[in-house]
Coordinates of C-alpha atoms in Angstrom, one line a residue:
M1 CA 24.7 1.8 -27.4
T2 CA 21.9 3.7 -29.3
G3 CA 23.2 7.0 -28.2
V4 CA 19.8 7.7 -26.4
T5 CA 20.3 9.5 -22.9
A6 CA 17.8 8.6 -20.2
A7 CA 17.5 10.7 -17.0
V8 CA 16.2 8.5 -14.0
L9 CA 14.8 11.3 -11.7
D10 CA 15.8 10.8 -8.0
Y11 CA 13.2 12.1 -5.7
E12 CA 13.8 9.9 -2.7
A13 CA 11.6 7.1 -4.2
G14 CA 13.1 3.6 -4.3
N15 CA 14.0 1.5 -7.4
V16 CA 16.3 4.2 -8.7
R17 CA 19.5 2.1 -9.5
S18 CA 17.7 -0.9 -10.8
A19 CA 15.7 1.3 -13.3
Q20 CA 19.2 2.7 -14.3
R21 CA 20.8 -0.6 -14.9
A22 CA 18.0 -2.0 -16.7
L23 CA 17.9 0.7 -19.1
Q24 CA 21.6 0.8 -19.7
R25 CA 21.2 -2.9 -20.8
A26 CA 18.3 -1.6 -23.0
G27 CA 21.0 0.4 -24.7
A28 CA 20.3 3.8 -23.3
E29 CA 23.0 5.9 -21.6
A30 CA 21.1 6.1 -18.4
F31 CA 22.1 8.4 -15.2
V32 CA 20.2 9.0 -12.0
T33 CA 20.0 12.8 -11.2
G34 CA 18.3 15.2 -8.8
D35 CA 19.0 18.1 -11.0
T36 CA 16.2 19.4 -13.4
A37 CA 18.8 21.3 -15.6
A38 CA 20.6 17.8 -16.3
A39 CA 17.2 15.9 -16.8
A40 CA 16.1 18.4 -19.3
R41 CA 19.2 17.6 -21.6
A42 CA 18.0 13.9 -21.7
D43 CA 16.1 12.2 -24.5
L44 CA 14.0 10.0 -22.2
L45 CA 12.7 11.1 -18.8
V46 CA 12.0 8.3 -16.4
V47 CA 10.0 8.5 -13.2
P48 CA 10.7 5.6 -11.0
G49 CA 9.0 4.9 -7.8
V50 CA 8.5 2.5 -4.8
G51 CA 6.7 4.1 -1.8
H52 CA 4.0 6.2 -0.5
F53 CA 1.8 8.2 -3.0
G54 CA 1.9 11.3 -0.7
Q55 CA 5.6 11.3 0.0
C56 CA 6.5 10.6 -3.6
A57 CA 4.3 13.3 -4.8
R58 CA 5.6 16.0 -2.3
H59 CA 9.2 14.9 -2.8
F60 CA 8.7 15.3 -6.5
R61 CA 7.5 18.8 -6.4
E62 CA 10.2 19.8 -3.7
A63 CA 12.8 18.5 -6.3
G64 CA 11.3 21.1 -9.0
F65 CA 10.4 18.1 -11.3
E66 CA 6.6 19.1 -11.6
V67 CA 7.5 22.0 -13.8
L68 CA 9.9 20.0 -15.7
V69 CA 7.5 17.3 -16.4
R70 CA 4.8 19.5 -17.4
Q71 CA 6.9 21.4 -20.0
W72 CA 8.3 18.0 -21.2
L73 CA 5.0 16.5 -22.1
D74 CA 3.9 19.8 -23.6
D75 CA 6.9 19.4 -25.7
E76 CA 5.8 15.9 -26.5
R77 CA 8.9 14.3 -25.4
P78 CA 9.0 10.7 -24.2
L79 CA 8.4 10.0 -20.6
L80 CA 8.3 6.6 -18.7
G81 CA 6.6 6.2 -15.2
I82 CA 7.1 3.1 -13.3
C83 CA 4.9 1.8 -10.2
V84 CA 4.5 4.9 -8.1
G85 CA 6.1 6.7 -10.8
M86 CA 3.0 6.0 -12.7
Q87 CA 0.5 6.5 -10.0
I88 CA 1.5 10.1 -9.2
L89 CA 0.6 10.8 -12.8
Y90 CA -3.0 10.7 -11.6
A91 CA -4.3 13.7 -9.3
T92 CA -5.4 11.7 -6.2
S93 CA -4.9 8.5 -4.2
D94 CA -6.5 6.5 -1.3
E95 CA -2.9 6.4 0.3
D96 CA -3.2 9.9 0.9
A97 CA -6.2 11.9 0.9
D98 CA -4.3 15.2 1.3
A99 CA -1.7 14.7 -1.2
E100 CA -2.0 15.8 -5.0
G101 CA -0.5 14.0 -7.8
L102 CA 0.1 15.6 -11.2
G103 CA -3.3 15.1 -12.8
V104 CA -1.7 14.5 -16.1
L105 CA -4.2 11.2 -16.3
P106 CA -7.7 11.3 -15.4
G107 CA -8.7 9.2 -12.5
H108 CA -8.0 8.1 -8.8
V109 CA -5.5 5.7 -7.3
R110 CA -7.6 3.1 -5.1
R111 CA -6.4 0.5 -2.6
L112 CA -6.9 -3.1 -3.5
P113 CA -9.9 -4.6 -1.9
G114 CA -9.5 -6.7 1.1
D115 CA -10.8 -9.8 -0.6
V116 CA -7.5 -10.3 -2.3
V117 CA -4.1 -10.8 -1.0
V118 CA -2.4 -7.3 -0.5
P119 CA 0.2 -6.3 -1.5
H120 CA -0.1 -7.8 -4.9
M121 CA 3.4 -9.3 -5.2
G122 CA 5.0 -11.5 -7.8
W123 CA 4.4 -12.5 -11.5
D124 CA 0.9 -11.9 -13.0
V125 CA -0.6 -12.0 -16.7
V126 CA -0.7 -8.7 -18.8
R127 CA -3.6 -8.6 -21.1
V128 CA -3.3 -5.9 -23.9
V129 CA -6.6 -4.1 -24.6
R130 CA -5.5 -1.6 -27.1
D131 CA -2.8 -1.5 -29.7
D132 CA 0.3 0.4 -29.0
P133 CA 4.0 0.1 -30.0
A134 CA 4.9 -0.3 -26.3
V135 CA 3.2 -3.4 -25.8
T136 CA 4.4 -5.4 -29.0
D137 CA 4.2 -9.2 -27.9
L138 CA 3.3 -8.3 -24.4
D139 CA -0.2 -9.9 -24.5
G140 CA -0.3 -12.9 -22.3
R141 CA 2.9 -12.4 -20.9
R142 CA 3.9 -12.3 -17.2
C143 CA 5.5 -9.3 -15.6
Y144 CA 6.5 -8.7 -11.9
F145 CA 4.3 -6.7 -9.6
T146 CA 4.5 -5.2 -6.2
H147 CA 2.0 -2.9 -5.0
S148 CA -1.2 -2.2 -2.7
Y149 CA -2.9 0.2 -5.0
Y150 CA -4.1 0.6 -8.5
A151 CA -5.2 3.1 -10.9
D152 CA -9.0 3.6 -11.5
P153 CA -9.0 5.8 -14.7
A154 CA -11.7 8.3 -15.6
D155 CA -11.1 7.6 -19.2
D156 CA -10.6 4.2 -20.4
A157 CA -9.1 5.5 -23.7
H158 CA -5.8 6.0 -21.8
V159 CA -5.7 2.3 -20.9
I160 CA -3.3 0.0 -23.2
A161 CA -3.1 -3.1 -21.0
V162 CA -4.6 -4.5 -17.9
C163 CA -4.0 -7.2 -15.4
D164 CA -7.2 -9.1 -14.0
Y165 CA -5.8 -9.4 -10.4
G166 CA -8.5 -8.4 -7.7
P167 CA -10.9 -5.8 -9.5
G168 CA -8.7 -5.8 -12.6
F169 CA -6.7 -2.6 -13.1
P170 CA -4.5 -0.8 -15.7
C171 CA -1.0 -1.8 -15.9
V172 CA 0.0 0.2 -18.9
V173 CA -1.4 3.3 -19.5
R174 CA -0.6 6.3 -22.0
T175 CA -1.4 10.0 -22.5
G176 CA 0.5 11.7 -25.4
S177 CA 4.3 10.9 -25.0
A178 CA 3.7 9.6 -21.3
L179 CA 3.9 5.8 -20.7
G180 CA 3.0 4.5 -17.4
L181 CA 3.6 0.9 -16.0
Q182 CA 2.1 -0.4 -12.9
F183 CA 4.6 -3.5 -13.1
H184 CA 8.2 -3.3 -13.0
P185 CA 9.9 -3.9 -16.3
E186 CA 13.4 -3.8 -14.6
K187 CA 12.3 -6.9 -12.6
S188 CA 10.2 -8.7 -15.4
S189 CA 13.1 -10.8 -16.9
D190 CA 13.2 -11.2 -20.7
V191 CA 9.6 -9.7 -21.1
G192 CA 10.7 -6.2 -19.2
A193 CA 14.0 -6.2 -20.9
R194 CA 12.3 -6.5 -24.5
M195 CA 10.0 -3.8 -23.6
L196 CA 12.6 -1.5 -22.5
R197 CA 14.9 -2.2 -25.5
T198 CA 11.4 -1.5 -27.8
L199 CA 11.2 2.0 -26.0
V200 CA 14.8 3.0 -26.1
A201 CA 14.7 2.1 -29.8
A202 CA 11.7 4.0 -30.4
V203 CA 13.1 7.1 -28.6
A204 CA 16.4 6.9 -31.0
D205 CA 14.0 6.5 -34.0
G206 CA 12.0 9.6 -32.8
R207 CA 15.2 11.6 -32.1
A208 CA 16.7 10.8 -35.7
T209 CA 13.5 11.7 -37.4
A210 CA 13.6 15.1 -35.7
A211 CA 17.0 15.8 -36.8
V212 CA 16.3 15.1 -40.2
R213 CA 13.3 17.8 -40.1
Q214 CA 15.4 20.5 -38.3

């Protein structure tokens, strides 16, 4: 084990336990929690998500996680958002016009068009468009997707990798210390496992460096 602790936030979104198990296999001491104080003590914050944008955003706020996440990112601590957990980092979504996301990333979440099969479900190719330590050896690999909505960014500088399904959409995004994935690394076999190991190792390295500086 790396000694890295990962808090998987429980806000009534799906896929919590599978994300926890995948992070444990990647070397993290991962735990599921709905307690902001417990989550704040972790090294890595994980926002999983399978569900409805509006419901997830509302439950996220009701659990008190918005304040935690904003402070977390202000402190430049590592955060991973998966699927809807990535989408709620944006401000708005076609899925619920009345719901407000976090607005951490600029842009809008749109429904996939009617000329492609919706939901987009299964394995698809990831194409890296910008260098980033998180996507080492990811270009051209297949990852597992299951979604009906996609992020339409207002600033392409945040886009690290894309999937060319339908109109094409970002599938790896970053702003500061926040990393968002539209695909599910916990369901993406060896490719996803390798990506999570890389992330956990990076968190461990960052923590060690910070300890030396103190």
